[in-house]
XYZ file of C-alpha atoms in Angstrom:
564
model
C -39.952 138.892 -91.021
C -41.500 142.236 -90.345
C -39.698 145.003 -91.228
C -39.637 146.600 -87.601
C -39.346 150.621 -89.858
C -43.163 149.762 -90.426
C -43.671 149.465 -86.518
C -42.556 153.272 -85.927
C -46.286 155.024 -86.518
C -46.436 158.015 -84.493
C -49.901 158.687 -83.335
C -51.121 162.027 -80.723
C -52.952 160.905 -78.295
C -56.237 161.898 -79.366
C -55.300 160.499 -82.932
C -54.905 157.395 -81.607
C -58.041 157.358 -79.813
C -59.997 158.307 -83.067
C -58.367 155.382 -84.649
C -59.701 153.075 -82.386
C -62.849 154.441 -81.924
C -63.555 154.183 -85.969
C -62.135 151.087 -85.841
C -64.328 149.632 -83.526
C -67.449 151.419 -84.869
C -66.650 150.178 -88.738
C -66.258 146.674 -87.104
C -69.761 146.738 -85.503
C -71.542 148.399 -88.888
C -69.343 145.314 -90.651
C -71.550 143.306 -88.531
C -74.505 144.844 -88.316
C -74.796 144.828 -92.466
C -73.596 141.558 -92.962
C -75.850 139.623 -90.166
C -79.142 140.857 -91.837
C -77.955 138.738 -94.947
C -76.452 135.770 -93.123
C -77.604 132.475 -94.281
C -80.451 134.303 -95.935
C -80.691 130.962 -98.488
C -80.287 133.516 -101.302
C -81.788 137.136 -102.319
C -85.355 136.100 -102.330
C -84.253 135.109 -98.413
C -83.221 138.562 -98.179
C -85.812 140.564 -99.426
C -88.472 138.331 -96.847
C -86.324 139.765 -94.342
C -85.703 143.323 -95.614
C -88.052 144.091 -98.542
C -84.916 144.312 -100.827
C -82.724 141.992 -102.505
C -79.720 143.675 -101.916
C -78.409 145.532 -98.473
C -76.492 149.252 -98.578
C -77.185 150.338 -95.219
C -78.382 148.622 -92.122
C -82.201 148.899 -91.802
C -84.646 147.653 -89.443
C -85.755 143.887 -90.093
C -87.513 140.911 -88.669
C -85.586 137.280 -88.276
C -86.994 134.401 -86.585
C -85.122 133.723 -83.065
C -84.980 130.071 -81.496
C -84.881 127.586 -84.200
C -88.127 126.235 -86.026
C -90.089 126.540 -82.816
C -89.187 130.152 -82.027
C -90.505 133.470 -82.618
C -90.041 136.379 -85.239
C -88.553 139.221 -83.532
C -87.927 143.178 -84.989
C -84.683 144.014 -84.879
C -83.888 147.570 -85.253
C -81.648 149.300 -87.853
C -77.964 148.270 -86.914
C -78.519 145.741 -84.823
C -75.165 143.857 -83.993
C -74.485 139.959 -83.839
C -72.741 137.638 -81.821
C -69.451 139.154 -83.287
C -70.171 142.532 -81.478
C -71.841 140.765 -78.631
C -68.543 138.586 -77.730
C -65.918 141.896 -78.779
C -67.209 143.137 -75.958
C -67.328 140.893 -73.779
C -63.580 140.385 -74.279
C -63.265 144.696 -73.903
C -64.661 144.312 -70.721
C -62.652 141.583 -69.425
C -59.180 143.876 -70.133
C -58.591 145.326 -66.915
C -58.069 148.882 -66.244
C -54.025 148.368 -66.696
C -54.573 146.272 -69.709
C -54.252 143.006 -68.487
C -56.576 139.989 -69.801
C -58.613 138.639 -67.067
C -59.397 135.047 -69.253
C -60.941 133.365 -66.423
C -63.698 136.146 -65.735
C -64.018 135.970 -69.373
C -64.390 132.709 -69.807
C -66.750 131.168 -66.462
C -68.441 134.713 -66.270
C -69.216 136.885 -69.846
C -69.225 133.649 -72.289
C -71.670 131.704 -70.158
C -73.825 134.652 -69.460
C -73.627 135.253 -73.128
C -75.583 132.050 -74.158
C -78.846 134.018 -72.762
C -78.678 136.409 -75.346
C -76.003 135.367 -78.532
C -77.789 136.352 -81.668
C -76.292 134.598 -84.905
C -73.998 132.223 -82.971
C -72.041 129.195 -84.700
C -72.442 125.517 -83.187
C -68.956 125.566 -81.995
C -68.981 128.906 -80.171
C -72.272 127.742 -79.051
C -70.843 124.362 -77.327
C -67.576 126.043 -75.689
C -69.891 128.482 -74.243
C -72.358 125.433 -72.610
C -69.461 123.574 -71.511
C -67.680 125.864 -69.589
C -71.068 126.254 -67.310
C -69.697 122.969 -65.832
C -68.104 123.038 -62.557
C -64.473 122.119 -62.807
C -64.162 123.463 -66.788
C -62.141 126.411 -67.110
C -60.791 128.395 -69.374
C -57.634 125.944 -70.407
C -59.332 122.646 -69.899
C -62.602 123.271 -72.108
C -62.044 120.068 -74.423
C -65.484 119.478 -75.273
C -67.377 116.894 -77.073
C -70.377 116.823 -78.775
C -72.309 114.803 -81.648
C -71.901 118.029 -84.075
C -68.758 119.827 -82.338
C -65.705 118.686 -80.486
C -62.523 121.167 -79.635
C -60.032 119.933 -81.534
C -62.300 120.305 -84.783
C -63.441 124.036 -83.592
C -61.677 125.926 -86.434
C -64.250 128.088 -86.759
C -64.125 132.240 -86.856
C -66.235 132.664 -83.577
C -62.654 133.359 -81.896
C -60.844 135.789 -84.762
C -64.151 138.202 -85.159
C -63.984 138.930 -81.363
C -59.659 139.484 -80.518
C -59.670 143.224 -81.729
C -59.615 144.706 -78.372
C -56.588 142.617 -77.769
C -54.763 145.156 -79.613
C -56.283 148.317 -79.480
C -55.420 148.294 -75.761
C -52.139 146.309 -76.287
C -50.486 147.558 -73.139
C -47.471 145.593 -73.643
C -45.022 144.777 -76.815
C -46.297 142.321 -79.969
C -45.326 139.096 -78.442
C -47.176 139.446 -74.967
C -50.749 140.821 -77.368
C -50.033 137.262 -79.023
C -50.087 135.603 -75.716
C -53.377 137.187 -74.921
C -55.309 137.144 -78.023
C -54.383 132.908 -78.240
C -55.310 132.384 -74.570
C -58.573 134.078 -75.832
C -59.181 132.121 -78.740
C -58.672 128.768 -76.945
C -61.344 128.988 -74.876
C -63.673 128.130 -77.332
C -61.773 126.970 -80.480
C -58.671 124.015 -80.223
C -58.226 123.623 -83.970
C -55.331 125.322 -85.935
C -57.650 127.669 -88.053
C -59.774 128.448 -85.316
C -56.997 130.347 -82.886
C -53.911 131.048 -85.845
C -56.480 132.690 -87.450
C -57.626 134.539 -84.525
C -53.594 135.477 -84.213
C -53.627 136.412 -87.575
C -56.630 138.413 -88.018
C -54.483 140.335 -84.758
C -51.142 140.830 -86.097
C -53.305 142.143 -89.604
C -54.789 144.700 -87.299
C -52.190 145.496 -85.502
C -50.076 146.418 -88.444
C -52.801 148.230 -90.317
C -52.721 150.678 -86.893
C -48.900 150.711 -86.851
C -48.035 151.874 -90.338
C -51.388 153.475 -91.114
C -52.240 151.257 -94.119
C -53.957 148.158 -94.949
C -51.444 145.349 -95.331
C -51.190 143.939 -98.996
C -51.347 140.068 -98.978
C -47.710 139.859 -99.932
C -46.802 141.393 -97.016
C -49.522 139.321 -95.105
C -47.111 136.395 -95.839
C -44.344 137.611 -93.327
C -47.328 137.755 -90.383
C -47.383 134.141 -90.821
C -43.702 133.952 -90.325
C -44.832 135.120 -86.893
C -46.811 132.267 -85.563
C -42.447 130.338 -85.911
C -42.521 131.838 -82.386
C -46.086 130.865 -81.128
C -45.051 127.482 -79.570
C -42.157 129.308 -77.214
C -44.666 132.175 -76.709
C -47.345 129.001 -75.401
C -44.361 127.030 -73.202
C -43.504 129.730 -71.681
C -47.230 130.592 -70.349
C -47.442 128.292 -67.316
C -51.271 127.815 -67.677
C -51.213 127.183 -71.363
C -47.996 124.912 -71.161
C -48.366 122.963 -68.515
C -52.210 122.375 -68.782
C -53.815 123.315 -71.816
C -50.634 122.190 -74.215
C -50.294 118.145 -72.969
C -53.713 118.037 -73.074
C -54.284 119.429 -76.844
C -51.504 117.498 -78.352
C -52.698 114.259 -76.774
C -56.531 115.462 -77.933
C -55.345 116.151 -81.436
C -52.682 113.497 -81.545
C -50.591 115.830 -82.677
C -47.316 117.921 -81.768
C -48.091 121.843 -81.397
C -45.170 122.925 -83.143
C -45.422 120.602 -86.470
C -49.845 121.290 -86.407
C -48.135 125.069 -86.759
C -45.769 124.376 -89.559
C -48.624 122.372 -90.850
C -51.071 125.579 -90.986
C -48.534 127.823 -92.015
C -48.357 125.466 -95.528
C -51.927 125.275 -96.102
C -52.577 129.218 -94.996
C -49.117 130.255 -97.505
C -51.158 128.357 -100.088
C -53.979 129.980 -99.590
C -52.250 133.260 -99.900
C -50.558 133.075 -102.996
C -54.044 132.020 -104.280
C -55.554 135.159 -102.925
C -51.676 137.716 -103.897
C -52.283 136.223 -107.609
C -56.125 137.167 -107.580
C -55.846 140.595 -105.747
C -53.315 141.761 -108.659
C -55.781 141.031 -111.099
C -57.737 143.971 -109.962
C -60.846 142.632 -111.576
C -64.602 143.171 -110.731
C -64.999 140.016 -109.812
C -62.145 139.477 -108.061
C -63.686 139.220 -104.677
C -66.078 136.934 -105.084
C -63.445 135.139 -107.333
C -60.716 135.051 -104.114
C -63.661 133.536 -101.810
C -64.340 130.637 -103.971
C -60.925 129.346 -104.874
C -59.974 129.568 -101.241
C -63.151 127.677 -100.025
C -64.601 130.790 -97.982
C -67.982 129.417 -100.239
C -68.067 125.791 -99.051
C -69.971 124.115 -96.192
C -66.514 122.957 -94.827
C -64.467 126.365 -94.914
C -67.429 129.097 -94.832
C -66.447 129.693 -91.242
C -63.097 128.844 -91.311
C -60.685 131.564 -88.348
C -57.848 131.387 -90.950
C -59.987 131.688 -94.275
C -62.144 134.617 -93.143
C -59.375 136.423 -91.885
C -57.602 136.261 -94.786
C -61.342 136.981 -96.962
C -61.358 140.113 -94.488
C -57.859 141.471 -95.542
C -58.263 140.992 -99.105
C -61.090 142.903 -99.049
C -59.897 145.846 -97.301
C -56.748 146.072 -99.106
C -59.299 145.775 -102.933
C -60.836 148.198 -101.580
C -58.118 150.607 -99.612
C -58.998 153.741 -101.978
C -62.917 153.401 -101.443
C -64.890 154.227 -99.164
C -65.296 151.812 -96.360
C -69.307 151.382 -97.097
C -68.579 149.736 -100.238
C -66.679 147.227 -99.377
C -68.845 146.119 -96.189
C -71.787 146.128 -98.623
C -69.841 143.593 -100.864
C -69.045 141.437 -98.447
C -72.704 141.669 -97.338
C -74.055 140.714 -100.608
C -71.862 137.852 -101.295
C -74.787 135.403 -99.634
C -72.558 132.298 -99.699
C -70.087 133.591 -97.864
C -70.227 134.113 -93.990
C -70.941 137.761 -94.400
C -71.156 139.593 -91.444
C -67.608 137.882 -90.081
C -65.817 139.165 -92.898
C -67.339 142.267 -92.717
C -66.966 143.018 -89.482
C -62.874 141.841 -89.555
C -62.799 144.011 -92.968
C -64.532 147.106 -90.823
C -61.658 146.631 -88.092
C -59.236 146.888 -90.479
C -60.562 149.442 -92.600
C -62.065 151.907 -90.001
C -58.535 151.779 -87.898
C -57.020 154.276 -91.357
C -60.346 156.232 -92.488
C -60.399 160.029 -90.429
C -64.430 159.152 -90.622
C -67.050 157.061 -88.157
C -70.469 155.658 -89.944
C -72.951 157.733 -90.672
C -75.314 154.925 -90.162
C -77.042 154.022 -87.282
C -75.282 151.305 -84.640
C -76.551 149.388 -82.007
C -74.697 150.298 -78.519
C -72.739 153.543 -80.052
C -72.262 155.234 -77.096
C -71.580 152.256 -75.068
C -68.719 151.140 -78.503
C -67.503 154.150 -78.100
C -66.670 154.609 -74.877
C -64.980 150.947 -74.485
C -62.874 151.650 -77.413
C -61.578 155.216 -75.955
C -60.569 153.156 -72.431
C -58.839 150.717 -74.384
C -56.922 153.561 -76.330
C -56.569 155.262 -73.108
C -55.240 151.718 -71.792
C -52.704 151.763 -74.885
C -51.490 155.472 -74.260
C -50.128 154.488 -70.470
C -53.416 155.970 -68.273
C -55.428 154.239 -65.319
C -58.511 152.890 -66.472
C -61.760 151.190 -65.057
C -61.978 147.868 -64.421
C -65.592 146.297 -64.407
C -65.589 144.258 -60.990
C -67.021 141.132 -61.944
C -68.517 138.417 -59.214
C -65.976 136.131 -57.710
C -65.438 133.814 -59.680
C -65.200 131.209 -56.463
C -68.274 132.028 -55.652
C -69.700 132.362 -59.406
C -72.940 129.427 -60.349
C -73.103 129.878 -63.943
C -76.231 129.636 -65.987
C -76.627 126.052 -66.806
C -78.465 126.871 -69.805
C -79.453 129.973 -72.543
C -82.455 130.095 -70.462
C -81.282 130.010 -66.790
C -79.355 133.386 -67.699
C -81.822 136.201 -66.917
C -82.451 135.577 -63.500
C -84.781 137.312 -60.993
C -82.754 139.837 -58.479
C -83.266 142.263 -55.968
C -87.094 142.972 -56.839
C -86.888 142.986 -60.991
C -84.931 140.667 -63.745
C -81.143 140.642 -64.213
C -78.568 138.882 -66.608
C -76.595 137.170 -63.921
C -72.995 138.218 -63.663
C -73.742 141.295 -65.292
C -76.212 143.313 -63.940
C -80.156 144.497 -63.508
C -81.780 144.581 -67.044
C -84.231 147.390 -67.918
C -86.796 146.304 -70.149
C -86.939 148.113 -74.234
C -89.365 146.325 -76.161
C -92.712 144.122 -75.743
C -92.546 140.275 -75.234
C -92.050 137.944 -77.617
C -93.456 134.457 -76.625
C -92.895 130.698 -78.104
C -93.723 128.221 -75.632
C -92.094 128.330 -72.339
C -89.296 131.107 -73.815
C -90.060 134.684 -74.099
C -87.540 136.810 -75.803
C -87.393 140.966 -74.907
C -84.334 143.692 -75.590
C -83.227 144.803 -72.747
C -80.500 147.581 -72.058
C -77.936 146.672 -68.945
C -76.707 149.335 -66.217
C -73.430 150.120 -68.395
C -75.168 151.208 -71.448
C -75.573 147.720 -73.742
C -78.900 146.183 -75.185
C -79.656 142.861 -75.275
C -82.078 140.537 -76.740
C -82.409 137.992 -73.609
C -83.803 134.851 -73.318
C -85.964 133.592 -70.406
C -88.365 131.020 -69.360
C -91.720 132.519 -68.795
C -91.766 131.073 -65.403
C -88.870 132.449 -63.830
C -88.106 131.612 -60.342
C -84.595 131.498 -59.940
C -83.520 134.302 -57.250
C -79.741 135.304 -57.009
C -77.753 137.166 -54.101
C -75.399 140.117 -54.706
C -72.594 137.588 -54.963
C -73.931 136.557 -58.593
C -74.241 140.600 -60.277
C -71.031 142.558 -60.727
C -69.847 145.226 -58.399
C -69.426 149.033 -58.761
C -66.519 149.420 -62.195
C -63.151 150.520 -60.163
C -59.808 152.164 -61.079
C -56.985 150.373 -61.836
C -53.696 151.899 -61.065
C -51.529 149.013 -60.535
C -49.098 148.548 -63.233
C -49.699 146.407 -65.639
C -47.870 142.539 -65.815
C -44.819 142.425 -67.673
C -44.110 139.608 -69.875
C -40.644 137.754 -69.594
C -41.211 137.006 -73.317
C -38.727 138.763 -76.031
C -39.497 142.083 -75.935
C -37.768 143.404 -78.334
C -40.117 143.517 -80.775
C -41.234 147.159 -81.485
C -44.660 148.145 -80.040
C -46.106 151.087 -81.344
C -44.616 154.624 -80.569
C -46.620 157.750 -79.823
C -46.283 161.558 -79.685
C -47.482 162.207 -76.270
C -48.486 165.752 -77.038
C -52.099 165.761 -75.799
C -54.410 167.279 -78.454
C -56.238 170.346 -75.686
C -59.485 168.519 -75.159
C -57.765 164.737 -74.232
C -55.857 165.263 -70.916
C -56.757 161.727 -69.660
C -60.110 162.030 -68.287
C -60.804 159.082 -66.520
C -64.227 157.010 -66.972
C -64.984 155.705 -63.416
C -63.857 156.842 -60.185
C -64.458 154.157 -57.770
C -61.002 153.040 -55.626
C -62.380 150.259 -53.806
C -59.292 147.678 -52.671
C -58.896 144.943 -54.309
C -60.649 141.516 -52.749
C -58.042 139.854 -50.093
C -59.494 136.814 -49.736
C -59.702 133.400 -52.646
C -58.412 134.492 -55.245
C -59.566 132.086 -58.040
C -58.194 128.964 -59.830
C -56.494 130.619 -61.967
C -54.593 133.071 -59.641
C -53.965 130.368 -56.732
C -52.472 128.263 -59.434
C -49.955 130.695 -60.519
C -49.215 131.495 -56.846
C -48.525 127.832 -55.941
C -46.287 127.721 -58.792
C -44.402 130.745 -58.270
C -43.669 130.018 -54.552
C -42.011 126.843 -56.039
C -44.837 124.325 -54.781
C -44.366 126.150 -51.132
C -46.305 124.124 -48.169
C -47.325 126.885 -46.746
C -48.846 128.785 -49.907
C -49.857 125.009 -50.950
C -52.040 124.926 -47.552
C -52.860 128.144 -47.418
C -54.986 128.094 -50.584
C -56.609 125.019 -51.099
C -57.866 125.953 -46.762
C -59.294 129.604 -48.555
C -60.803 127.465 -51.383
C -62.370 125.664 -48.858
C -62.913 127.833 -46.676
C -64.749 130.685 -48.591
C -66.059 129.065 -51.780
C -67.823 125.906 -49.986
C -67.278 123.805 -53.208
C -65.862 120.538 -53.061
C -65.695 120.692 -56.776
C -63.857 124.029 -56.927
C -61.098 122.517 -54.327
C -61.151 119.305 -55.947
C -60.616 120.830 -59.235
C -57.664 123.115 -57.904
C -55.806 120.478 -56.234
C -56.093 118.464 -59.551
C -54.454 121.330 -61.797
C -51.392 121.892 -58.805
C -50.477 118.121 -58.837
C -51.018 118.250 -62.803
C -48.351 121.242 -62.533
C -45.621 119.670 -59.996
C -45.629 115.934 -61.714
C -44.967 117.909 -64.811
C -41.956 119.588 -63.393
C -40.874 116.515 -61.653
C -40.768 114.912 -64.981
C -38.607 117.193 -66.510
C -35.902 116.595 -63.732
C-alpha cells in the first residue's frame, strides 16, 4: 500500500498554484508536440507536414481535416489536440466548490465537442455521438458500432483528459477516484480504458504529493489501489445501481474479478517496464514501448499502456529537462505520441519551478482554469460556468449541427457566441474556421455551409457564477491522507476570486441525474416520486426525458427490492 509519510507534501498557497499551473501548461505543450507527429506514417510523413523530419518545438503546420474528402488547414505553432480540447472540458465541468457535474459534462461539453475534436480516436468519437441521443446519459452510454462498442473502449481518450480531477481534488483520495472513474465511463467501459484513467490519476496525484515522479516500483502499490475500486463503485448509487448491472451483464463479466484480472496483466506489464527502466540505456524508451505493446495496432492506444509509457518516461527522464523528454516521446512515430506526451507533461511539469517557453494554444485561458482549480484545492469559492439546463438541452445530432446560428451571428451551442480568427476553409458542404469563444478558448469548428439552424437562449450557457456552497462530502473511507498545505499566503495570492456573479441557483427541474438521487434519498417518497416526474413534465415538455427518468427510478427501487 502507499506509504501515507509520502502523502504529507506541504505546499504555500501560491506554490501550489504554480504547480498546477506548470502542470497543466507542460501537459498541453506534451500535446501540442506530439499531435504534429501523430500517425505521420513515418518521418518523410513528418517533414510533408513540418519541413523537418524530426520535431523540438511546436511550430506552425498544415494537416488535412475531415478524412480523404476534407481540407488542409494551417494550424498555428502549439496548437493543442483533442487531449487539451476534452481536459478542459472536464475543468469546466468542476464546479466552483469542486464538485464533478458528469451529466453537464457528458449531454453538454462532449457532444458539443464533436463540432470541433481535432485528432480524436474512433471510440471517443462514438461515446461522444451516442450520447446526442435522447434518453443516453452519462451511466447508460453502452454503445455499439461496426468499429467500436463500450465494453471494448480501452482506449486512452479517458486517462489523457482526468488531470483536473486532481488538481482541484476538493475532497480526500478515495472520493478523486470516484470522480475521475465516473469520468472515464462515459466514454470508455473496458478495463484499460477507465483503470488506466485511475491510474494515470493516482500517478499524478502522488507526483504532486511528495514532489517527485513516482519510480515504477513504487507504481506497483497504485495498483494495489484499484482492491478498493469495486466498494468505491457500489457505494455510488448512480454507478451501482445503473451503470454496474448493466456493464457486468454487457461484458459478461463480474467487476471485481475484470479488476483482479487487469491488475495481473498491468503488474506484468510493470515488471517489464521496472526491469527496463534500471537498465538506464539509450534505448530504453523506445525499448519499454515495444515489449509492452504501446507499438502495436492493438495496444497503441491502450488507457493502461500509455499511462504507464507516460510514467516511465518522466521518471527516465526526472533529472532533464522536461523538453527532452516530450520531444522523445514525439519522435517515437509508432507510438501514440502526443497521449504520452501530454500524460508525461502532467507529470513532469507538476515538480519543474519552470512553465514552457514555447508558444501554447489557449495560455491564458490554461492558465487561468488551472489557478481556479488550485484555488478549488486550497478551500476558496470559485466560479462555476452555468451551463444550459440540461432538461431543456437538444444536443447536436451531428459534428456538423454544432455551430449553430444565434442571436444575429454563429455560436457553438451550449457554449457560447464564436468570434471568427481565420479565413474559411471549404470541402463540399463543410467549411472549417478557428474561432475563439467568450471565455477565452479557440476552436477549429465545423459547420455546414448552409446553416440554418437558429437556437434560443435556453441552448448557450449563462453568465459563470460563484459557488459558495460547500462542497459534497463523500461517505467513502476517508481516512486516506489528502494533501496538506501551509496556508501562509505568499503577499500577492490572497484569494482573488475569478467571477463575481451570485445569481441563485435554478429552483425548478433539476435534471436526471439530480431527481434520481433525490427520489432515492427520500427513500422512494410519493410525494418527491410525484413531485418530479410532474416538473419533468411539466418544464422540460419531453416525453422522452420523463420516460427515461421514470425508467432509471423503477430500475433503482426493483434493485433494492431485490436485495430484501
Amino acid at each position: 500500500m502507499v506509504k501515507e509519510a509520502n502523502l504529507q507534501a506541504s505546499y504555500r498557497n501560491d506554490e501550489y498554484e504554480r504547480a498546477i499551473i506548470n502542470s497543466s501548461l507542460w501537459a498541453a505543450a506534451g500535446d501540442a508536440l506530439g499531435w504534429i507527429t501523430e500517425l505521420s506514417r513515418g518521418q518523410e510523413g513528418v517533414r510533408y507536414r513540418t519541413g523537418k523530419k524530426h520535431v523540438t518545438a511546436p511550430v506552425a503546420w498544415q494537416r488535412t481535416i475531415g478524412g480523404r474528402g476534407g481540407v488542409r488547414v494551417d494550424l498555428p505553432a502549439g496548437t493543442y489536440s483533442d487531449d487539451t480540447q476534452l481536459r478542459l472540458s472536464v475543468s469546466r465541468s468542476i464546479r466552483g466548490n469542486g464538485t464533478f457535474d458528469v451529466e453537464t459534462f457528458a449531454k453538454i461539453e462532449v457532444t458539443a465537442w464533436q463540432g470541433y475534436s481535432l485528432g480524436a480516436g474512433l471510440g471517443s468519437k462514438a461515446a461522444a455521438a451516442n450520447l446526442s441521443k435522447r434518453g443516453i446519459n452519462w451511466f447508460s452510454n453502452f454503445f455499439r458500432s461496426e468499429r467500436q462498442s463500450y465494453t471494448n473502449g480501452g482506449g486512452n481518450g479517458a486517462a489523457m483528459r482526468i488531470q483536473p480531477h486532481v488538481w482541484g481534488a476538493a475532497g480526500a483520495q478515495p472520493e478523486m477516484i470516484r470522480q475521475v472513474f465516473r469520468d472515464a465511463i462515459v466514454t470508455h467501459g473496458h478495463p484499460h480504458g477507465f483503470c488506466g484513467a485511475v491510474f494515470h490519476a493516482l500517478c499524478l496525484w502522488d507526483t504532486l504529493a511528495s514532489r517527485s515522479v513516482p519510480s515504477i516500483k513504487r507504481a506497483r502499490d497504485l495498483i494495489s489501489l484499484l482492491d478498493d475500486l469495486s466498494g468505491i463503485v457500489e457505494q455510488d448509487a448512480e454507478l451501482g445501481q445503473f451503470w454496474l448491472p448493466s456493464w457486468e451483464r454487457e461484458a459478461n463479466k463480474s467487476f471485481p474479478i475484470a479488476i483482479r484480472d487487469f491488475q495481473k496483466d498491468a503488474l506484468a506489464d510493470m515488471r517489464i517496464a521496472d526491469d527496463i527502466a534500471a537498465s538506464r540505456t539509450a534505448q530504453a524508451y523506445p525499448m519499454l514501448l515495444d515489449r509492452i505493446g504501446c507499438l502495436s495496432d492493438k495496444f497503441r492506444g491502450s488507457g493502461f499502456k500509455t499511462a504507464l509509457a507516460a510514467l516511465a518516461l518522466s521518471a527516465l527522464y526526472a533529472d532533464r529537462p522536461v523538453e527532452d523528454a516530450l520531444a522523445v516521446s514525439a519522435n517515437e512515430l509508432e507510438s501514440d505520441t502526443d497521449t504520452i506526451a501530454t500524460m508525461a507533461g502532467a507529470l513532469m511539469g507538476a515538480v519543474t519551478d519552470r512553465p514552457p517557453a514555447w508558444e501554447i494554444q489557449d495560455r491564458g485561458y490554461l492558465e487561468k482554469e488551472a489557478r481556479r482549480l488550485a484555488r478549488i484545492r486550497l478551500g476558496q469559492d470559485q466560479s462555476t460556468f452555468l451551463y444550459p439546463d440540461v432538461s431543456l438541452w437538444e444536443p447536436p445530432a451531428s459534428q456538423s449541427d454544432a455551430v449553430v446560428r444565434y442571436n444575429g451571428g454563429l455560436a457553438l451551442v451550449g457554449l457560447g457566441p464564436l468570434t471568427p480568427r481565420s479565413r474559411e476553409y471549404q470541402a463540399g458542404n463543410a467549411v472549417w474556421q478557428w474561432f475563439e469563444l467568450p471565455f477565452g478558448q479557440t476552436i477549429l469548428a465545423k459547420r455546414r455551409v448552409e446553416n440554418t439552424t437558429l437556437v434560443g437562449g435556453d441552448q448557450m450557457p449563462g453568465q459563470s457564477r460563484m459557488s459558495t456552497r460547500p462542497a459534497a462530502r463523500s461517505d467513502m473511507d476517508t481516512r486516506q491522507d489528502s494533501f496538506t498545505f501551509d496556508h501562509r499566503n505568499a503577499p500577492d495570492s490572497r484569494g482573488r476570486l475569478l467571477s463575481a456573479s451570485t445569481s441563485a441557483p435554478s429552483k425548478g427541474f433539476p435534471g436526471i441525474d439530480e431527481a434520481t438521487d433525490m427520489v432515492i434519498a427520500s427513500g422512494f417518497d410519493d410525494a418527491t416520486l410525484g413531485r418530479l416526474i410532474k416538473q419533468c413534465i411539466d418544464e422540460t415538455g419531453s416525453i422522452d426525458l420523463t420516460v427515461s427518468l421514470s425508467a432509471i427510478i423503477a430500475k433503482a427501487r426493483l434493485a433494492r427490492m431485490r436485495r430484501r
